[in-house]
GROMACS .gro file of C-alpha atoms in nm:
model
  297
    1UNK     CA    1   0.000   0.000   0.000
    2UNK     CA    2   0.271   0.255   0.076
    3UNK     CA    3   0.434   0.185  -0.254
    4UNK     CA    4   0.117   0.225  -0.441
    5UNK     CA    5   0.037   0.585  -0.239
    6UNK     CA    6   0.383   0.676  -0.338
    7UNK     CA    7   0.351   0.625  -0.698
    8UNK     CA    8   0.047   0.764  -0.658
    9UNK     CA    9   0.181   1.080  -0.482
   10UNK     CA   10   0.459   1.084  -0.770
   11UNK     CA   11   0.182   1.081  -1.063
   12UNK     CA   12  -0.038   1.329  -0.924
   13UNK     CA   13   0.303   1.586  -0.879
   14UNK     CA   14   0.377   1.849  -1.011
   15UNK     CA   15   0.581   1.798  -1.353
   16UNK     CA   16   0.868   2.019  -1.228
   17UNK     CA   17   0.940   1.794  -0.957
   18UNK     CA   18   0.858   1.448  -1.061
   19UNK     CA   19   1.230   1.327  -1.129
   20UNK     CA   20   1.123   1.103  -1.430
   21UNK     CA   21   0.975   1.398  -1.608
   22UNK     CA   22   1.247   1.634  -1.600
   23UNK     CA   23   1.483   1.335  -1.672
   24UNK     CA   24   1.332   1.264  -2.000
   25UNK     CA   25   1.254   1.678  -2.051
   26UNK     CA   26   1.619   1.709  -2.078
   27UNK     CA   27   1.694   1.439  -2.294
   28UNK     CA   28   1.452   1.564  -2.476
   29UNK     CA   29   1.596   1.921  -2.518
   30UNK     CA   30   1.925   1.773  -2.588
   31UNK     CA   31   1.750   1.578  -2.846
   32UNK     CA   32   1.631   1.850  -2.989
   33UNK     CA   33   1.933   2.069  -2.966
   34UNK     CA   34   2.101   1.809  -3.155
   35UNK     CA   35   1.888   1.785  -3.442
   36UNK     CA   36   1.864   2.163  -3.469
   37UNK     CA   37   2.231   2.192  -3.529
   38UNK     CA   38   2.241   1.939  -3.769
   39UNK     CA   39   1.989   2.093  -3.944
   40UNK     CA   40   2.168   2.408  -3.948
   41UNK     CA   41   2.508   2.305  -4.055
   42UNK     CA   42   2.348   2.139  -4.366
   43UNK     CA   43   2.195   2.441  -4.439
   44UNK     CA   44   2.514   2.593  -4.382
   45UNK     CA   45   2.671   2.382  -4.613
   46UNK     CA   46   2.401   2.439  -4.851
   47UNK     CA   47   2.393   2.800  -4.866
   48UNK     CA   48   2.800   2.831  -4.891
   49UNK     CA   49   2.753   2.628  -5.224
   50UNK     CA   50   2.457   2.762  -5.338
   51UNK     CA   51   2.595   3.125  -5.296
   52UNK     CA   52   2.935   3.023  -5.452
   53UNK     CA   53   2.714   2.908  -5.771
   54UNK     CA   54   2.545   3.194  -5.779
   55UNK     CA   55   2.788   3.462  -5.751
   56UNK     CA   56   3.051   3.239  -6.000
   57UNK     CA   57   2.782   3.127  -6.202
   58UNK     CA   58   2.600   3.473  -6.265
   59UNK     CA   59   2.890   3.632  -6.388
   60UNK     CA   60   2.913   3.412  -6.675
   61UNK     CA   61   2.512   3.434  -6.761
   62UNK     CA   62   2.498   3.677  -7.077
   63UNK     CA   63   2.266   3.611  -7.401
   64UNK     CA   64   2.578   3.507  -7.566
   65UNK     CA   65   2.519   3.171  -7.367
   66UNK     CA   66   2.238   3.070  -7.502
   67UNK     CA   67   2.282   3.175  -7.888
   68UNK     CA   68   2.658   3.092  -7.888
   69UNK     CA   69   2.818   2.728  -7.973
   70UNK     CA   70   3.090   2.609  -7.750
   71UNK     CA   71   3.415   2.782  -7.803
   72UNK     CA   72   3.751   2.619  -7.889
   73UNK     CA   73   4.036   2.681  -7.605
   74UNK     CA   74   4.162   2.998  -7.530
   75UNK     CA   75   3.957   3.159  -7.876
   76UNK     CA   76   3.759   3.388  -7.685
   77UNK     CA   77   3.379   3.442  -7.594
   78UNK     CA   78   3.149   3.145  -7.623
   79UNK     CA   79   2.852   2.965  -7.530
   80UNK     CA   80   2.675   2.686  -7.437
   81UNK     CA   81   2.384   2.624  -7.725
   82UNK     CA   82   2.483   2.278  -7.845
   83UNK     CA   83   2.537   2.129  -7.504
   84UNK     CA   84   2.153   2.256  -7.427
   85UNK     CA   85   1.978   2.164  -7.732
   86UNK     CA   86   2.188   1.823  -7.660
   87UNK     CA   87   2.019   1.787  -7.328
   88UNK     CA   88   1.673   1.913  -7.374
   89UNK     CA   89   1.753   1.634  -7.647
   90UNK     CA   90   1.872   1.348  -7.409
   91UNK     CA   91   1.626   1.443  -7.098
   92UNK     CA   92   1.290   1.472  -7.352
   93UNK     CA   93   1.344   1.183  -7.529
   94UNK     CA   94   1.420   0.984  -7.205
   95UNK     CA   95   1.133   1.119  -7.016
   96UNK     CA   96   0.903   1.010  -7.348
   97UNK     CA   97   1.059   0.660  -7.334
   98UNK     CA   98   1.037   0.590  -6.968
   99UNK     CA   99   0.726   0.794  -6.856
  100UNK     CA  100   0.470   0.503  -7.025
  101UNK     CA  101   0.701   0.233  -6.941
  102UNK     CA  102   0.681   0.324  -6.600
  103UNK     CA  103   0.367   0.395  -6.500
  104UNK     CA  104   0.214   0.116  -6.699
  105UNK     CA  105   0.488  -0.100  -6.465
  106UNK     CA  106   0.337   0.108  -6.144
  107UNK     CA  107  -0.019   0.016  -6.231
  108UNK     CA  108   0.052  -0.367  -6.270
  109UNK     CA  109   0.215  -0.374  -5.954
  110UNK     CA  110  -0.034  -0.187  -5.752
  111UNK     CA  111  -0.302  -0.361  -5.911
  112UNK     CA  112  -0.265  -0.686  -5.990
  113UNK     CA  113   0.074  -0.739  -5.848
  114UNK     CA  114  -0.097  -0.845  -5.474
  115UNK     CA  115  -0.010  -1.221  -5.553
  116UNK     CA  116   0.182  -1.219  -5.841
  117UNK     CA  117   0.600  -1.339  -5.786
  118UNK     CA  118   0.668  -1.176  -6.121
  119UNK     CA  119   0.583  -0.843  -5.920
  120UNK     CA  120   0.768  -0.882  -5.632
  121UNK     CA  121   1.050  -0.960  -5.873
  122UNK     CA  122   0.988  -0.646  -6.050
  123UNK     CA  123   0.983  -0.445  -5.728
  124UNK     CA  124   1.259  -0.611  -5.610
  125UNK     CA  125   1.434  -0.506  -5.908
  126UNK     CA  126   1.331  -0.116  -5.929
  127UNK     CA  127   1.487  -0.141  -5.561
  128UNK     CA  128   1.791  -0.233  -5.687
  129UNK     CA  129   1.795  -0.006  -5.971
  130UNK     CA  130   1.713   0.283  -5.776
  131UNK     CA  131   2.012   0.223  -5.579
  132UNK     CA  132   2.273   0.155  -5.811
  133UNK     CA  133   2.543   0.393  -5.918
  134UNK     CA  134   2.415   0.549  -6.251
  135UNK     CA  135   2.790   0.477  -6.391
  136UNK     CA  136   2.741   0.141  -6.369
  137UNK     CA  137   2.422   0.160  -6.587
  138UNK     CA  138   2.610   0.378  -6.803
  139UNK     CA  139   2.896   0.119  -6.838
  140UNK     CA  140   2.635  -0.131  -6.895
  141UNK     CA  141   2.494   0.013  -7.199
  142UNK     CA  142   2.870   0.094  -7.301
  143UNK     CA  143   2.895  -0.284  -7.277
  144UNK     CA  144   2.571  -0.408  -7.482
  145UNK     CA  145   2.534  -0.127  -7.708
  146UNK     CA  146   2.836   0.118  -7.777
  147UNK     CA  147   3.071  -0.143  -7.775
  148UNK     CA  148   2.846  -0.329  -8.029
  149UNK     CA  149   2.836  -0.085  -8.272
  150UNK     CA  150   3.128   0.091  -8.209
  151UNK     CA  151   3.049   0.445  -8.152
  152UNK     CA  152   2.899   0.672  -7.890
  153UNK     CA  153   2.566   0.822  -7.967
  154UNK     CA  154   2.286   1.036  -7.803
  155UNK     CA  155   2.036   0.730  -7.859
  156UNK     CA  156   2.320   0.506  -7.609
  157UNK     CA  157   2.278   0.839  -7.360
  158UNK     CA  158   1.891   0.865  -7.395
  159UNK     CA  159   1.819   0.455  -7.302
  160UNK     CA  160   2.110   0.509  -6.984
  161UNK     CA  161   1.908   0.826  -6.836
  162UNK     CA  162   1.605   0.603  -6.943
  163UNK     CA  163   1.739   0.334  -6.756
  164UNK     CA  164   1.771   0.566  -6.446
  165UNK     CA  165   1.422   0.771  -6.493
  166UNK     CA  166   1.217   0.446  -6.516
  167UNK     CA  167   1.258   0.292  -6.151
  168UNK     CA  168   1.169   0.667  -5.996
  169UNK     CA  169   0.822   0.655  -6.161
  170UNK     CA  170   0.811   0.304  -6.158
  171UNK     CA  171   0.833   0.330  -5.723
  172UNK     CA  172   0.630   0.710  -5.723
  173UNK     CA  173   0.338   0.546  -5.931
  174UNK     CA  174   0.301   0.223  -5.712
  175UNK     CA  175   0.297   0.379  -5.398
  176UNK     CA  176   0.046   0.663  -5.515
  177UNK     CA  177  -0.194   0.389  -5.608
  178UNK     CA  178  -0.204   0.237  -5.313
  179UNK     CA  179  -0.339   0.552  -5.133
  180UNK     CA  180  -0.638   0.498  -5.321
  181UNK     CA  181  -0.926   0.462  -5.076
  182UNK     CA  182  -1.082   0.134  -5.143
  183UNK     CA  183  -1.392   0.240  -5.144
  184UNK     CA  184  -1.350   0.423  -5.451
  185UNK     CA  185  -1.235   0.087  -5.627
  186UNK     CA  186  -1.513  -0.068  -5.468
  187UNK     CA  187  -1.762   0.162  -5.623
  188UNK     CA  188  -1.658   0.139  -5.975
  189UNK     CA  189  -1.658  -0.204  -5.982
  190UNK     CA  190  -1.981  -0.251  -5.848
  191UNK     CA  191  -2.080  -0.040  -6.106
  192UNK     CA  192  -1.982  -0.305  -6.361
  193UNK     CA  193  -1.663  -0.122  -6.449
  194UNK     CA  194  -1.369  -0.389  -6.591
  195UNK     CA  195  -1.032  -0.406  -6.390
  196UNK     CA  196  -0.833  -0.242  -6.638
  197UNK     CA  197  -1.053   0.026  -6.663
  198UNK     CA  198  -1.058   0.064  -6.310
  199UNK     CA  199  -0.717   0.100  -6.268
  200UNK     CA  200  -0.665   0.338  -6.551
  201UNK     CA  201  -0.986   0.571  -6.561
  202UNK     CA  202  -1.043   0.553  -6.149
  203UNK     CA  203  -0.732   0.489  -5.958
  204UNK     CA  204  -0.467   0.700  -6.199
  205UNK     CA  205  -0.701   0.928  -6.275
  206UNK     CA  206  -0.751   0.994  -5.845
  207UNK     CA  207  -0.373   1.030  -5.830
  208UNK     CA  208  -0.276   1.188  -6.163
  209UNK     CA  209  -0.099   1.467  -5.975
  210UNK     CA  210   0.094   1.247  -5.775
  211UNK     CA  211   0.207   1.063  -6.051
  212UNK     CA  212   0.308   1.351  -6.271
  213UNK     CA  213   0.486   1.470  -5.991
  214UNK     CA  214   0.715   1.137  -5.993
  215UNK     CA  215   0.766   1.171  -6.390
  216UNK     CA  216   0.886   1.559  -6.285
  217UNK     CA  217   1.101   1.418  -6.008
  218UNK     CA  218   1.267   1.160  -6.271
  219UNK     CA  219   1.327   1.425  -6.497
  220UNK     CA  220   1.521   1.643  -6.207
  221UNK     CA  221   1.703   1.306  -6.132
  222UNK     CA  222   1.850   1.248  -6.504
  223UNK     CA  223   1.895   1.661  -6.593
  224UNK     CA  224   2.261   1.664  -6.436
  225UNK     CA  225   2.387   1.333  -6.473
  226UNK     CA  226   2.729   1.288  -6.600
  227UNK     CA  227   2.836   0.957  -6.546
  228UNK     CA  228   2.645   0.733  -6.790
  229UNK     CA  229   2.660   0.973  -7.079
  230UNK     CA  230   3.098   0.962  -7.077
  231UNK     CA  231   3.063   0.612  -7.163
  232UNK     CA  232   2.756   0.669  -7.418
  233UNK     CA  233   2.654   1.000  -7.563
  234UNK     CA  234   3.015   1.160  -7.452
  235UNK     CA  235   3.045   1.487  -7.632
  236UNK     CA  236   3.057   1.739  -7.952
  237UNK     CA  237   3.259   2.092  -7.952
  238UNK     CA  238   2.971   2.163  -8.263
  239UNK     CA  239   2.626   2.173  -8.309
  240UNK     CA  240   2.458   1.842  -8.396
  241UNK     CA  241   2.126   1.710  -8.377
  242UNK     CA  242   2.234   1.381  -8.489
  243UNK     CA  243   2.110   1.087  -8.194
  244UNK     CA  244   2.306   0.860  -8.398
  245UNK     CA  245   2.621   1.034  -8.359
  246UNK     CA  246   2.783   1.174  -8.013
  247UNK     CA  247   2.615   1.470  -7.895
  248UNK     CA  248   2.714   1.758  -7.649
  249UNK     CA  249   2.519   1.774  -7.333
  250UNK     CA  250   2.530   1.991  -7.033
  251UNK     CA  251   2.647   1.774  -6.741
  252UNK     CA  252   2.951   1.650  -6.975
  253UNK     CA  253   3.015   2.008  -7.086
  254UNK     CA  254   3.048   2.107  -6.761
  255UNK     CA  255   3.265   1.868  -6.585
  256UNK     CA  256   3.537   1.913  -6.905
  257UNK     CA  257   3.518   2.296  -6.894
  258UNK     CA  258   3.550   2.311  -6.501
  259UNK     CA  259   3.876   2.070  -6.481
  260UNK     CA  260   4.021   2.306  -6.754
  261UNK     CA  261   4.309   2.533  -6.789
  262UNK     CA  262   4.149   2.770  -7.060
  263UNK     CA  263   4.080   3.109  -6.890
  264UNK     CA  264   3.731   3.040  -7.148
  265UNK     CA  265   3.609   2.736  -7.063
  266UNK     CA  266   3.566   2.779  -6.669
  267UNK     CA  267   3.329   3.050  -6.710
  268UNK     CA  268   3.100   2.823  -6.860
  269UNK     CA  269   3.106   2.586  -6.670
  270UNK     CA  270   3.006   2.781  -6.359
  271UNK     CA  271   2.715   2.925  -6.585
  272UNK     CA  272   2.602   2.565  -6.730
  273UNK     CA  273   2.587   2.446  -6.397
  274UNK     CA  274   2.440   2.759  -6.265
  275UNK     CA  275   2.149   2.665  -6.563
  276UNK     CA  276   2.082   2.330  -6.428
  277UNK     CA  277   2.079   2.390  -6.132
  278UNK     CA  278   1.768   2.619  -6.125
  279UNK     CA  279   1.569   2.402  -6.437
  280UNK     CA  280   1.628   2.143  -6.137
  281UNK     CA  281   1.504   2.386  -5.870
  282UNK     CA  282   1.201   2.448  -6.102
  283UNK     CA  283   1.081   2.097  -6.129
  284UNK     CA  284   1.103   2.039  -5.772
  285UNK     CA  285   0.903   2.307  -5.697
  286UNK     CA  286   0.636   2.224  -5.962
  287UNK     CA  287   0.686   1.890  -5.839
  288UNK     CA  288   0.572   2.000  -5.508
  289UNK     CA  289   0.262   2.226  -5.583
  290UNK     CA  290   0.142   1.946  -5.785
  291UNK     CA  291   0.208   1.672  -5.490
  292UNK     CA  292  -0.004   1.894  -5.216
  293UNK     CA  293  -0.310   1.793  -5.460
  294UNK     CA  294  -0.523   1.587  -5.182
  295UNK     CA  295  -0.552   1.217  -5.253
  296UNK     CA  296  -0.975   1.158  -5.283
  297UNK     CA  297  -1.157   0.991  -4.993
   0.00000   0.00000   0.00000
């Protein structure tokens, strides 16, 4: 009994003096504390790149940028039009080839992938490929198709960023279909509605917004990766828009010009990367306007 009043007594105290409380109060704070100034030296970090970008990159922002061809070493002003054209090149026709692929690969899993070993093969997969180093998907198409016909092309660069875009909307597409109430399926087939149509015309239709939102988050993944296109789309000093044939791109551009010696090139590569870096910042925040859309109950 007098352990039992005690506890009681303890419970029934004030907060400020029960022992427990202000034990796990301060571990709390501390907690806290810690996780605040993690936060703020990432942001930190953050902001000291994002400030050296802008104030390097800005300087080399003209017009001449974007109507001007790449420039040879040390032969003056210049631009960066073929290396743009090349990836607005690279990232559409990607995005075109692995948008259908991977939503039509999101809707079988969500919907009829419940029992099905092929899907958890296929999500097993994605997983993987979501995960891996994009150079060693670039060295794999190196290996069964530059090698093969023994040149570098922009069709080799557009199925390596494909090969990297398709597991983001493949993942963003499942998991948006399963926040589907299951009413709403419910209702539509009672309604006599088939399961494909179901799945196409009721549950991707409820989450459209979430699923553009992962095709705009695999376009912000692919826009400044360099990696995979050195071993397959590599690069071109002129203008080409030849898939067949190598083609300049930004991320390649950029990673030549900035380990350069020509007073010319470095410029540009502060300003390319200054360029992708805000197309990237512009998705995202499309991305995110479209991803508040509420999910219908």
């Amino acid at each position: 009994m007098n352990n039992s009043s005690q506890i009681e007594t303890d419970i029934l105290a004030s907060p400020l003096t029960n022992q427990v409380y202000r034990k796990r109060l301060l571990m709390h704070r501390f907690g806290m504390l810690l996780s605040f100034l993690a936060m703020a030296l990432g942001l930190m970090v953050l902001a000291w790149i994002l400030a050296t970008l802008v104030i390097k990159g800005f300087g080399a922002l003209n017009l001449g940028i974007l109507m001007q061809n790449t420039p040879a070493p040390g032969s003056g002003a210049g631009g960066l039009l073929n290396p743009i054209i090349g990836s607005l090149m690279l990232v559409g026709l990607a995005t075109v080839i692995s948008t259908p692929v991977g939503i039509l690969a999101g809707i079988y899993l969500a919907e009829y992938g419940e029992e099905s070993k092929l899907a958890q093969v296929t999500r097993f997969v994605t997983d993987i490929m979501l995960s891996a180093p994009s150079i060693v998907i670039g060295l794999f198409v190196y290996a069964i198709y530059v090698a093969k016909v023994g040149h570098f092309s922009g069709w080799a660069g557009t199925f390596a960023l494909s090969l990297i875009a398709v597991p983001v909307v493949v993942r963003t597409t499942d998991n948006m279909l399963k926040l589907v109430p299951g009413n709403l399926r419910e209702a539509a087939f009672a309604l006599g509605a088939p399961r494909w149509k179901v799945a196409l015309l009721v549950r991707l239709r409820a989450v459209k917004a979430g699923v553009v939102t992962g095709v705009l988050l695999a376009v912000a993944r692919i826009a400044g990766e360099t990696a995979p296109l050195l071993f397959t789309a590599l690069n071109n000093q002129f203008f080409s828009t030849n898939m067949n044939k190598p083609i300049a791109n930004l991320p390649v551009v950029i990673s030549q010009f900035a380990m350069s010696p020509f007073d010319n090139w470095v410029p540009l590569a502060w300003g390319g990367a200054l360029l992708i870096t805000f197309s990237v910042l512009a998705l995202n925040i499309v991305s995110r306007s479209l991803f508040s859309q509420k999910i219908p109950g």
